[in-house]
Every structure is written in C-alpha cells, then in structure tokens.
Amino acid sequence: MAIDINEVYQTVLYVLNKEQRGYIPPAEFNKIAEQSQLTIFEKYFQDLNQALRMPDNDSEYANRVKNIQEKIDIFAREKNLNAAKKFSVLDPPMHRLGTLEYTPYPLNGEVPVELAEMTRHDFNLAIRSKLTRPTKSYPAFTIQHDEIITYPKDLSGEQITVYYVTKPKKPEWNYSLGQVGNYVFTPPGSTTTLNPSVDFEISSEDQVELINTILTYCGIIIRDQQIIQSAASMVMQENQNEKS
C-alpha cells in the first residue's frame, strides 16, 4: 500500500510550523522526499542481508525475512529481453538484477534454465575450457556495460527472461495556484491537470521512518540542529526496534 504524499507533507509542515521553525516549499519538499524514499528503499536490501544471517523465525507476522522480502517484491519485475540482449530495453528500468532464465523454443516439455552469472574474467576462462564451457543445459552470462553476453552464444534474447528490481517512482507533491496565490494540492490520478501528484511507493509500514527522515533533511536545510537531532534519534530508534 502506497504512502499518501499529501499526508506526509502536511505532517512535515505541521512539525516545522508548530514552533515557527521554518517552512519547506513544495519544490524543496519533492527533492527531499525523493532522496528520503531512496534512502529507505536501499536499506531494504541491507536489512534483508542482515535478516538472512539471523536465526529463522516462523511467526506469520514477525518473520523479518518474509516482511522485508514483501517490501522489495513491490518493485519486482519480469521481462523478456530483445534480440540485442540489452538491459536498456527494460521498462521500467532495472535497478538491481535478480536472475536470468532461458526457455528453449519451441517448447517440448522443457523447463526454464537459470543462467549462471560470472565475472568477465571467470567467463572468459570458462569458455576456453572444454571441461568448464557452459552449455544450453548449464548456460552462463556476464555483463559488459549494458550488454548481456551469453554462452552458448546462440541463446535467443526473446527466450531470456530477466527478473529484476526497479526503483520506486519519484514522489511529487504537485499543485495549482489558488485565487490568492495559495497552493492547491493536485491529487494523484487527477484528470484535470497535466501534473497530478505521485504518492510514495515504499511500504506504508515505513511512513513514520519516512517522515522522520524527511524532517532530518529539512533540519539541515533550515539549519535547525534540534530538528536534526530529534528526527535522527527517532529514525535510529525505529531501526533498532526493527532489528531487536
């Protein structure tokens, strides 16, 4: 479930204005919102890595690996490559690569085969040896810039499925000007304007951390040390609670 960008912005303004500490206009808020969302999004992968190294938890609602994986799965995509076998054809663009699978065509009861990823050095060594050379039953690939190089070379791009994670969309609090020059919020999905707002895409479970992260950046911009310390302390406490 997405996080309402207007609710977040109004909460941030309320905290800042409560003691007349400052004001963040929409343009600055949008930049901070984008960075804050990416900060939390990238932390998902760090948290998952840490959770995988901890003892298993079979609880339905407190399984850390399951909960973090569900947050990442919001951004999981599955696409077929084109003949050129380039990541640039993916829409939306790829942020992190998962796996590549090759499906033989025409299908004769075969199941997809996962391609093993190799560094360019290991790939070059493997294809030079008859013992380690990849086959269609055990294919491999390496990445050179945007291009995917496979072995065997005759693997068709259209038959290669890439599983990957994309970035969350850039959040935007957009508006029109009212009769007295005031900002009038344009809701997401609005058809009355060319610039509807865009909600946060990260999990709604992280709304509190998101607001505190935004407040930390706001404190830096308006040079308010108390806001920086308070918001940063709450973010740290929230992270500790999740991992304790």
CSV table of C-alpha atoms in Angstrom, one decimal:
chain,number,residue,atom,x,y,z
A,1,MET,CA,0.0,0.0,0.0
A,2,ALA,CA,1.4,3.4,-1.0
A,3,ILE,CA,2.0,6.3,1.4
A,4,ASP,CA,-0.1,9.4,0.8
A,5,ILE,CA,2.3,12.2,-0.2
A,6,ASN,CA,-0.1,14.9,0.9
A,7,GLU,CA,-0.5,13.4,4.4
A,8,VAL,CA,3.3,13.2,4.7
A,9,TYR,CA,3.8,16.8,3.5
A,10,GLN,CA,1.2,18.2,5.8
A,11,THR,CA,2.7,16.3,8.8
A,12,VAL,CA,6.1,17.7,8.0
A,13,LEU,CA,4.7,21.2,7.7
A,14,TYR,CA,2.9,20.8,11.0
A,15,VAL,CA,6.0,19.8,12.8
A,16,LEU,CA,8.1,22.6,11.3
A,17,ASN,CA,5.5,25.3,11.8
A,18,LYS,CA,4.4,24.2,15.3
A,19,GLU,CA,7.2,26.3,16.9
A,20,GLN,CA,7.7,28.6,13.9
A,21,ARG,CA,10.9,26.8,13.0
A,22,GLY,CA,10.6,27.2,9.2
A,23,TYR,CA,8.8,26.3,6.0
A,24,ILE,CA,9.7,23.9,3.2
A,25,PRO,CA,8.1,24.8,-0.2
A,26,PRO,CA,6.8,22.1,-2.5
A,27,ALA,CA,9.8,22.1,-4.8
A,28,GLU,CA,12.3,21.6,-2.0
A,29,PHE,CA,10.0,19.0,-0.3
A,30,ASN,CA,9.8,17.0,-3.6
A,31,LYS,CA,13.6,16.8,-3.7
A,32,ILE,CA,13.9,15.8,-0.1
A,33,ALA,CA,11.0,13.3,-0.5
A,34,GLU,CA,12.8,11.5,-3.4
A,35,GLN,CA,16.1,11.2,-1.5
A,36,SER,CA,14.3,10.0,1.7
A,37,GLN,CA,12.4,7.4,-0.2
A,38,LEU,CA,15.5,6.1,-1.9
A,39,THR,CA,17.4,6.0,1.5
A,40,ILE,CA,14.7,3.7,3.0
A,41,PHE,CA,14.4,1.7,-0.2
A,42,GLU,CA,18.1,0.9,-0.3
A,43,LYS,CA,18.0,0.0,3.4
A,44,TYR,CA,15.6,-2.8,2.5
A,45,PHE,CA,18.5,-4.8,0.8
A,46,GLN,CA,20.8,-4.2,3.8
A,47,ASP,CA,18.1,-5.3,6.2
A,48,LEU,CA,17.4,-8.4,4.1
A,49,ASN,CA,21.0,-9.4,4.1
A,50,GLN,CA,21.2,-9.0,7.8
A,51,ALA,CA,18.0,-10.9,8.4
A,52,LEU,CA,19.1,-13.8,6.3
A,53,ARG,CA,22.1,-14.3,8.6
A,54,MET,CA,19.9,-14.4,11.7
A,55,PRO,CA,18.0,-17.5,13.2
A,56,ASP,CA,14.8,-18.4,11.4
A,57,ASN,CA,11.5,-17.0,12.7
A,58,ASP,CA,8.4,-19.0,11.9
A,59,SER,CA,6.0,-16.3,13.1
A,60,GLU,CA,3.5,-15.3,10.4
A,61,TYR,CA,3.6,-11.5,11.2
A,62,ALA,CA,7.1,-11.2,12.7
A,63,ASN,CA,9.2,-13.1,10.2
A,64,ARG,CA,11.8,-10.5,9.2
A,65,VAL,CA,12.9,-12.1,6.0
A,66,LYS,CA,9.3,-12.5,4.8
A,67,ASN,CA,8.4,-9.0,5.7
A,68,ILE,CA,11.4,-7.3,4.1
A,69,GLN,CA,11.1,-9.5,1.0
A,70,GLU,CA,7.4,-8.4,0.6
A,71,LYS,CA,8.6,-4.8,0.7
A,72,ILE,CA,11.1,-5.4,-2.1
A,73,ASP,CA,8.6,-7.5,-4.1
A,74,ILE,CA,6.5,-4.4,-4.7
A,75,PHE,CA,9.3,-3.4,-7.2
A,76,ALA,CA,10.0,-6.8,-8.7
A,77,ARG,CA,9.6,-7.1,-12.4
A,78,GLU,CA,9.8,-9.9,-15.0
A,79,LYS,CA,10.5,-9.1,-18.7
A,80,ASN,CA,11.8,-10.8,-21.8
A,81,LEU,CA,14.9,-9.3,-23.4
A,82,ASN,CA,15.1,-8.4,-27.1
A,83,ALA,CA,17.4,-9.8,-29.7
A,84,ALA,CA,20.2,-7.4,-28.7
A,85,LYS,CA,20.1,-8.7,-25.1
A,86,LYS,CA,20.5,-5.3,-23.6
A,87,PHE,CA,19.2,-4.1,-20.2
A,88,SER,CA,18.3,-0.8,-21.7
A,89,VAL,CA,15.2,-2.3,-23.3
A,90,LEU,CA,13.6,-3.0,-19.9
A,91,ASP,CA,10.7,-0.7,-19.0
A,92,PRO,CA,10.7,0.3,-16.2
A,93,PRO,CA,14.5,0.4,-16.0
A,94,MET,CA,16.4,-2.1,-13.9
A,95,HIS,CA,17.9,-1.1,-10.6
A,96,ARG,CA,19.1,-4.4,-9.3
A,97,LEU,CA,19.4,-7.7,-11.2
A,98,GLY,CA,17.9,-10.8,-9.9
A,99,THR,CA,18.2,-13.9,-12.2
A,100,LEU,CA,18.1,-14.7,-15.9
A,101,GLU,CA,16.3,-17.7,-17.2
A,102,TYR,CA,16.4,-19.3,-20.7
A,103,THR,CA,13.4,-21.0,-22.1
A,104,PRO,CA,14.0,-23.3,-25.1
A,105,TYR,CA,11.8,-22.8,-28.1
A,106,PRO,CA,9.8,-24.5,-29.4
A,107,LEU,CA,8.7,-25.9,-26.1
A,108,ASN,CA,8.9,-29.7,-25.8
A,109,GLY,CA,8.2,-30.1,-22.1
A,110,GLU,CA,11.5,-28.3,-21.1
A,111,VAL,CA,11.5,-26.1,-18.0
A,112,PRO,CA,13.3,-22.8,-17.9
A,113,VAL,CA,17.0,-23.0,-17.1
A,114,GLU,CA,18.7,-20.4,-15.0
A,115,LEU,CA,21.8,-18.8,-16.4
A,116,ALA,CA,24.8,-18.7,-14.0
A,117,GLU,CA,26.3,-15.1,-13.6
A,118,MET,CA,30.1,-14.8,-13.9
A,119,THR,CA,32.6,-12.1,-13.8
A,120,ARG,CA,34.1,-11.2,-17.1
A,121,HIS,CA,37.4,-12.8,-16.1
A,122,ASP,CA,35.8,-16.1,-15.0
A,123,PHE,CA,33.5,-16.1,-18.0
A,124,ASN,CA,36.5,-15.8,-20.4
A,125,LEU,CA,38.3,-18.6,-18.6
A,126,ALA,CA,35.2,-20.9,-18.6
A,127,ILE,CA,34.5,-20.7,-22.3
A,128,ARG,CA,38.1,-21.5,-23.1
A,129,SER,CA,38.0,-24.9,-21.4
A,130,LYS,CA,36.1,-27.9,-22.7
A,131,LEU,CA,35.5,-29.0,-19.2
A,132,THR,CA,34.0,-25.8,-17.9
A,133,ARG,CA,32.5,-24.4,-21.0
A,134,PRO,CA,28.7,-23.5,-20.4
A,135,THR,CA,26.1,-25.5,-22.4
A,136,LYS,CA,22.4,-25.0,-23.1
A,137,SER,CA,21.7,-27.2,-20.2
A,138,TYR,CA,24.0,-25.1,-17.9
A,139,PRO,CA,24.3,-21.7,-19.6
A,140,ALA,CA,26.1,-18.7,-18.2
A,141,PHE,CA,26.3,-15.0,-18.8
A,142,THR,CA,28.4,-12.0,-18.0
A,143,ILE,CA,27.6,-8.3,-18.2
A,144,GLN,CA,29.6,-5.8,-20.3
A,145,HIS,CA,28.3,-2.3,-19.8
A,146,ASP,CA,24.6,-2.6,-20.8
A,147,GLU,CA,25.0,-5.7,-22.9
A,148,ILE,CA,24.4,-9.3,-21.7
A,149,ILE,CA,26.9,-11.8,-23.2
A,150,THR,CA,25.7,-15.4,-23.0
A,151,TYR,CA,27.3,-18.7,-23.7
A,152,PRO,CA,26.3,-20.6,-25.7
A,153,LYS,CA,26.2,-17.6,-28.0
A,154,ASP,CA,23.1,-18.8,-29.9
A,155,LEU,CA,20.7,-18.2,-26.9
A,156,SER,CA,17.9,-16.1,-28.3
A,157,GLY,CA,17.2,-12.8,-26.5
A,158,GLU,CA,13.5,-13.2,-26.8
A,159,GLN,CA,13.7,-16.5,-24.9
A,160,ILE,CA,15.7,-15.0,-22.0
A,161,THR,CA,13.6,-13.8,-19.1
A,162,VAL,CA,15.1,-11.3,-16.7
A,163,TYR,CA,13.9,-10.9,-13.1
A,164,TYR,CA,14.9,-7.6,-11.6
A,165,VAL,CA,14.0,-4.9,-9.2
A,166,THR,CA,13.2,-1.3,-10.3
A,167,LYS,CA,13.4,1.9,-8.4
A,168,PRO,CA,10.3,3.4,-6.8
A,169,LYS,CA,8.8,6.3,-8.8
A,170,LYS,CA,9.8,9.8,-7.9
A,171,PRO,CA,7.3,11.2,-5.4
A,172,GLU,CA,5.8,14.6,-6.3
A,173,TRP,CA,3.6,16.9,-4.4
A,174,ASN,CA,2.1,19.0,-7.2
A,175,TYR,CA,-0.3,21.9,-7.1
A,176,SER,CA,-2.1,24.6,-8.8
A,177,LEU,CA,-2.3,28.2,-7.6
A,178,GLY,CA,-5.5,29.4,-5.9
A,179,GLN,CA,-7.2,32.8,-6.2
A,180,VAL,CA,-4.9,34.3,-3.5
A,181,GLY,CA,-1.7,32.6,-4.7
A,182,ASN,CA,-2.0,29.7,-2.3
A,183,TYR,CA,-1.0,26.2,-3.2
A,184,VAL,CA,-3.9,23.9,-4.1
A,185,PHE,CA,-2.9,20.2,-3.9
A,186,THR,CA,-3.4,18.2,-7.0
A,187,PRO,CA,-4.3,14.6,-6.0
A,188,PRO,CA,-2.7,11.6,-7.7
A,189,GLY,CA,-4.7,10.3,-10.7
A,190,SER,CA,-6.3,13.7,-11.2
A,191,THR,CA,-7.5,14.2,-14.8
A,192,THR,CA,-8.0,17.9,-14.5
A,193,THR,CA,-4.3,18.7,-14.8
A,194,LEU,CA,-1.2,17.5,-16.7
A,195,ASN,CA,0.8,17.2,-13.4
A,196,PRO,CA,-1.0,15.0,-10.9
A,197,SER,CA,0.8,14.2,-7.7
A,198,VAL,CA,2.7,11.0,-7.2
A,199,ASP,CA,2.5,9.1,-3.9
A,200,PHE,CA,5.4,7.3,-2.2
A,201,GLU,CA,5.7,3.7,-3.4
A,202,ILE,CA,7.6,2.2,-0.5
A,203,SER,CA,5.7,0.2,2.1
A,204,SER,CA,3.2,2.0,4.3
A,205,GLU,CA,4.8,0.3,7.3
A,206,ASP,CA,7.7,2.8,6.8
A,207,GLN,CA,5.6,6.0,7.0
A,208,VAL,CA,6.9,7.0,10.4
A,209,GLU,CA,10.6,6.5,9.4
A,210,LEU,CA,9.9,8.3,6.1
A,211,ILE,CA,8.6,11.4,7.9
A,212,ASN,CA,11.4,11.4,10.4
A,213,THR,CA,14.0,11.0,7.6
A,214,ILE,CA,12.4,14.0,5.7
A,215,LEU,CA,12.5,16.0,8.9
A,216,THR,CA,16.2,15.3,9.3
A,217,TYR,CA,16.9,16.7,5.8
A,218,CYS,CA,14.6,19.7,6.5
A,219,GLY,CA,16.5,20.5,9.6
A,220,ILE,CA,19.7,20.6,7.6
A,221,ILE,CA,18.1,22.9,5.0
A,222,ILE,CA,16.7,25.4,7.6
A,223,ARG,CA,19.8,24.9,9.8
A,224,ASP,CA,17.9,23.8,12.9
A,225,GLN,CA,20.1,21.5,15.0
A,226,GLN,CA,17.3,20.5,17.3
A,227,ILE,CA,15.1,19.1,14.5
A,228,ILE,CA,18.1,17.3,13.0
A,229,GLN,CA,18.9,15.6,16.3
A,230,SER,CA,15.3,14.8,17.2
A,231,ALA,CA,14.4,13.3,13.8
A,232,ALA,CA,17.6,11.4,13.5
A,233,SER,CA,17.2,10.0,17.0
A,234,MET,CA,13.7,8.8,16.2
A,235,VAL,CA,14.9,7.2,12.9
A,236,MET,CA,17.7,5.4,14.8
A,237,GLN,CA,15.3,4.2,17.5
A,238,GLU,CA,12.9,2.9,14.8
A,239,ASN,CA,15.7,1.0,13.2
A,240,GLN,CA,16.8,-0.5,16.5
A,241,ASN,CA,13.3,-1.6,17.3
A,242,GLU,CA,13.0,-3.4,13.9
A,243,LYS,CA,16.3,-5.3,14.5
A,244,SER,CA,16.0,-6.0,18.2
